Amino acid sequence: MPDEMKVDVLAVAPHPDDLEIQCGGTLAQLAKLGHTVGMIHMTNGEPTPRGTLERRMAETAEAAKILGVAFHEVLDLPNRELMDTLENRYKLAATLRKYRPRVLMTMYGRTVTASPDHYQAQLLCEAARFYSRLTKWDDRFGGYPPHTIDHLVYIPIMVSAEPLQLQWKFAVDITDTMDQKLAAISAYKSQFDGERAESILHRIRSISGANGGVAGVKYAEIFGADRPVRATDPLSIL
Ligand SMILES: [Zn+2]
């Protein structure tokens, strides 16, 4: 039986820098609160115009360190060609069984003007979450035993050409970790240097600030839940 570990939150996205941009503040906040958080980059993100594999992996490690997460892993699925195939579902489900998260987070929505990998990643995560709990199929998942993931949390893409149909949403106050989020994004110098860095940081501040305005805090990230957020004491979430 392979080594296993258990984590509270596993965040999964196709490219190194996706999670930092979309939910870096929340990942840092969760880690700060003492939760075990892992980041899974489904591909190594290369090739890109200014990146190299070695440089991108160093940036990925630096960003994870800045956010304070317990671990990160880069899977060997193909950048630019990520597809919701059975083989890829098995690979991702094996990773979910290996880390056994209570909560799975993944990007939500189609990036119609950018990489199609993001939507395929959503489909893969939804399928792999289901496959993770199935019995009598361990041979497909490297021998890892079944694991049921309690919650799938959607990270809506920041800018979408179409409305996102998220029925249940919640906001995380990232005011205390906003600087970590910006620093983690800045670690990707192969992707964001000079004007590009200025532009992405401006957009992140603006969007997080606008989300914060809606949520009644300075900066926030907004997520979708797979079912209504429950509370025995409603005041605990108000
Ligand atoms: Zn991406």
Coordinates of C-alpha atoms and ligand atoms in Angstrom, one line a residue:
M1 CA 0.0 0.0 0.0
P2 CA 1.5 3.4 -1.0
D3 CA 2.1 6.0 1.7
E4 CA -1.0 8.0 2.5
M5 CA -1.7 11.2 4.3
K6 CA -4.7 13.3 5.1
V7 CA -5.2 16.9 4.4
D8 CA -8.0 19.4 5.2
V9 CA -8.1 21.2 1.8
L10 CA -6.7 20.2 -1.5
A11 CA -6.8 22.9 -4.2
V12 CA -6.4 21.7 -7.8
A13 CA -5.9 23.8 -11.0
P14 CA -4.2 23.1 -14.4
H15 CA -1.4 25.6 -14.4
P16 CA 1.1 26.8 -11.8
D17 CA -0.1 30.4 -11.0
D18 CA -3.8 29.6 -11.4
L19 CA -4.4 28.9 -7.8
E20 CA -2.3 31.8 -6.6
I21 CA -4.3 34.2 -8.8
Q22 CA -7.7 32.7 -8.1
C23 CA -7.6 31.8 -4.4
G24 CA -4.1 32.5 -3.0
G25 CA -5.5 34.7 -0.2
T26 CA -7.8 31.9 1.0
L27 CA -5.1 29.2 0.8
A28 CA -2.8 31.4 2.9
Q29 CA -5.6 32.2 5.3
L30 CA -6.5 28.5 5.8
A31 CA -2.8 27.7 6.4
K32 CA -2.5 30.5 8.9
L33 CA -5.5 29.1 10.8
G34 CA -3.6 25.8 11.1
H35 CA -5.4 23.8 8.5
T36 CA -3.4 21.4 6.3
V37 CA -3.5 22.7 2.8
G38 CA -2.1 21.3 -0.4
M39 CA -1.8 22.7 -3.9
I40 CA -2.0 20.4 -6.9
H41 CA -0.9 21.8 -10.3
M42 CA -2.2 19.4 -12.8
T43 CA 0.4 20.4 -15.4
N44 CA 3.8 22.0 -15.3
G45 CA 2.4 25.0 -17.2
E46 CA 5.1 24.9 -19.9
P47 CA 5.8 25.7 -22.6
T48 CA 5.1 29.5 -22.2
P49 CA 6.8 32.3 -24.2
R50 CA 9.2 33.3 -21.4
G51 CA 9.2 30.2 -19.2
T52 CA 11.4 27.2 -18.8
L53 CA 10.5 24.0 -16.9
E54 CA 13.2 24.6 -14.4
R55 CA 12.3 28.2 -13.8
R56 CA 8.6 27.5 -13.6
M57 CA 9.1 24.8 -11.0
A58 CA 11.3 27.1 -8.9
E59 CA 8.6 29.8 -9.1
T60 CA 5.9 27.2 -8.1
A61 CA 7.8 26.2 -5.0
E62 CA 8.5 29.8 -4.1
A63 CA 4.8 30.7 -4.4
A64 CA 3.7 27.7 -2.2
K65 CA 6.3 28.7 0.4
I66 CA 4.9 32.3 0.4
L67 CA 1.4 31.1 0.9
G68 CA 2.5 28.8 3.7
V69 CA 0.8 25.7 2.5
A70 CA 1.9 22.2 3.7
F71 CA 2.8 20.9 0.3
H72 CA 2.4 21.3 -3.4
E73 CA 2.7 18.8 -6.3
V74 CA 2.9 19.1 -10.0
L75 CA 1.2 16.3 -11.9
D76 CA 2.4 15.1 -15.3
L77 CA -0.8 15.9 -17.2
P78 CA -0.2 17.8 -20.5
N79 CA -0.4 21.6 -20.6
R80 CA -2.4 23.1 -23.5
E81 CA -3.8 19.6 -24.2
L82 CA -5.5 18.9 -20.8
M83 CA -8.6 16.8 -21.5
D84 CA -11.3 15.1 -19.4
T85 CA -10.3 11.6 -20.4
L86 CA -10.7 8.4 -18.4
E87 CA -6.9 8.0 -18.1
N88 CA -6.6 11.6 -16.7
R89 CA -9.6 11.0 -14.3
Y90 CA -7.8 7.9 -12.9
K91 CA -4.6 9.8 -12.4
L92 CA -6.3 12.7 -10.6
A93 CA -8.5 10.4 -8.6
A94 CA -5.3 8.5 -7.5
T95 CA -3.9 11.8 -6.2
L96 CA -7.2 12.5 -4.4
R97 CA -7.1 9.1 -2.8
K98 CA -3.4 9.6 -1.8
Y99 CA -4.0 12.9 0.0
R100 CA -7.5 12.2 1.2
P101 CA -8.8 15.8 1.5
R102 CA -11.9 16.8 3.4
V103 CA -12.5 19.6 0.9
L104 CA -11.5 19.8 -2.7
M105 CA -11.3 23.2 -4.5
T106 CA -11.1 23.7 -8.2
M107 CA -11.7 26.4 -10.8
Y108 CA -15.2 26.9 -12.2
G109 CA -16.2 28.2 -15.6
R110 CA -15.0 28.4 -19.1
T111 CA -12.2 30.8 -20.1
V112 CA -13.5 31.4 -23.6
T113 CA -10.7 33.9 -24.4
A114 CA -7.9 31.9 -22.7
S115 CA -6.8 28.3 -22.1
P116 CA -9.4 25.6 -22.5
D117 CA -7.5 23.6 -19.9
H118 CA -9.4 25.5 -17.1
Y119 CA -12.8 24.0 -18.0
Q120 CA -11.4 20.6 -18.6
A121 CA -9.8 20.8 -15.1
Q122 CA -13.2 21.4 -13.6
L123 CA -14.7 18.4 -15.4
L124 CA -11.7 16.3 -14.3
C125 CA -12.0 17.3 -10.7
E126 CA -15.8 16.6 -10.6
A127 CA -15.3 13.2 -12.1
A128 CA -12.2 12.3 -10.0
R129 CA -14.0 13.4 -6.8
F130 CA -16.7 10.8 -7.7
Y131 CA -14.1 8.1 -8.7
S132 CA -12.2 8.7 -5.5
R133 CA -15.0 7.2 -3.4
L134 CA -15.8 4.1 -5.6
T135 CA -15.1 0.7 -4.2
K136 CA -13.7 -2.4 -6.0
W137 CA -11.6 -0.2 -8.3
D138 CA -8.4 0.4 -6.4
D139 CA -6.3 -1.1 -9.2
R140 CA -7.2 1.9 -11.3
F141 CA -5.8 4.3 -8.7
G142 CA -2.4 2.9 -7.8
G143 CA -3.8 0.7 -5.0
Y144 CA -5.0 3.7 -3.0
P145 CA -8.2 2.8 -1.1
P146 CA -11.5 4.7 -1.6
H147 CA -11.9 8.1 -0.1
T148 CA -15.1 10.3 0.2
I149 CA -14.5 14.0 -0.2
D150 CA -17.1 16.0 1.9
H151 CA -17.1 19.2 -0.1
L152 CA -16.3 20.4 -3.6
V153 CA -15.6 24.2 -3.5
Y154 CA -15.7 26.0 -6.8
I155 CA -13.3 28.9 -7.5
P156 CA -15.1 31.0 -10.1
I157 CA -12.8 32.3 -12.8
M158 CA -12.2 36.0 -12.4
V159 CA -13.4 37.2 -15.8
S160 CA -15.9 35.2 -17.8
A161 CA -17.7 35.9 -21.0
E162 CA -20.8 34.1 -19.7
P163 CA -22.7 34.1 -16.5
L164 CA -21.6 31.5 -13.9
Q165 CA -24.4 29.5 -12.5
L166 CA -23.3 29.1 -8.9
Q167 CA -26.3 28.6 -6.7
W168 CA -24.6 28.8 -3.3
K169 CA -21.7 31.3 -2.6
F170 CA -19.6 32.3 0.3
A171 CA -16.9 34.9 0.8
V172 CA -13.5 34.6 2.5
D173 CA -12.0 37.7 4.1
I174 CA -8.4 37.8 2.7
T175 CA -7.5 41.2 4.0
D176 CA -4.8 39.7 6.3
T177 CA -3.3 37.6 3.5
M178 CA -3.7 39.9 0.5
D179 CA 0.0 40.7 0.6
Q180 CA 0.9 37.0 0.6
K181 CA -1.4 36.5 -2.4
L182 CA 0.2 39.3 -4.3
A183 CA 3.7 38.1 -3.4
A184 CA 2.9 34.6 -4.5
I185 CA 1.7 35.8 -7.9
S186 CA 4.8 38.0 -8.2
A187 CA 7.0 34.9 -7.7
Y188 CA 6.0 33.9 -11.3
K189 CA 8.4 36.3 -12.9
S190 CA 8.5 34.1 -16.1
Q191 CA 4.8 34.9 -16.5
F192 CA 4.5 38.3 -15.0
D193 CA 7.3 40.8 -15.4
G194 CA 7.4 44.6 -15.9
E195 CA 4.1 45.8 -17.3
R196 CA 2.4 42.4 -17.2
A197 CA 3.2 42.2 -13.4
E198 CA 1.8 45.7 -12.9
S199 CA -1.3 44.8 -14.8
I200 CA -2.1 41.5 -13.1
L201 CA -1.5 42.9 -9.6
H202 CA -3.8 45.9 -10.4
R203 CA -6.5 43.5 -11.6
I204 CA -6.1 41.3 -8.5
R205 CA -6.3 44.2 -6.2
S206 CA -9.4 45.6 -8.0
I207 CA -11.3 42.3 -8.1
S208 CA -10.4 41.3 -4.5
G209 CA -11.4 44.8 -3.5
A210 CA -14.7 44.7 -5.3
N211 CA -15.4 41.3 -3.8
G212 CA -14.5 42.7 -0.4
G213 CA -16.9 45.6 -1.0
V214 CA -19.7 43.1 -1.6
A215 CA -18.7 41.0 1.4
G216 CA -18.3 44.0 3.7
V217 CA -14.5 43.6 4.2
K218 CA -11.4 45.2 2.5
Y219 CA -10.4 42.2 0.3
A220 CA -12.3 39.0 -0.3
E221 CA -12.3 35.9 -2.5
I222 CA -15.8 34.5 -3.4
F223 CA -16.4 30.8 -3.9
G224 CA -19.2 28.5 -4.9
A225 CA -20.3 25.6 -2.7
D226 CA -21.6 22.2 -4.0
R227 CA -24.5 22.5 -1.5
P228 CA -25.9 25.1 0.9
V229 CA -23.4 26.1 3.6
R230 CA -24.7 24.6 6.9
A231 CA -24.5 25.8 10.4
T232 CA -25.9 24.6 13.7
D233 CA -25.3 28.1 15.1
P234 CA -26.1 30.6 12.2
L235 CA -24.2 33.2 14.1
S236 CA -21.0 31.3 13.6
I237 CA -21.1 32.2 9.9
L238 CA -22.6 35.7 10.2
Ligands
ZN1 ZN -4.3 28.7 -16.2

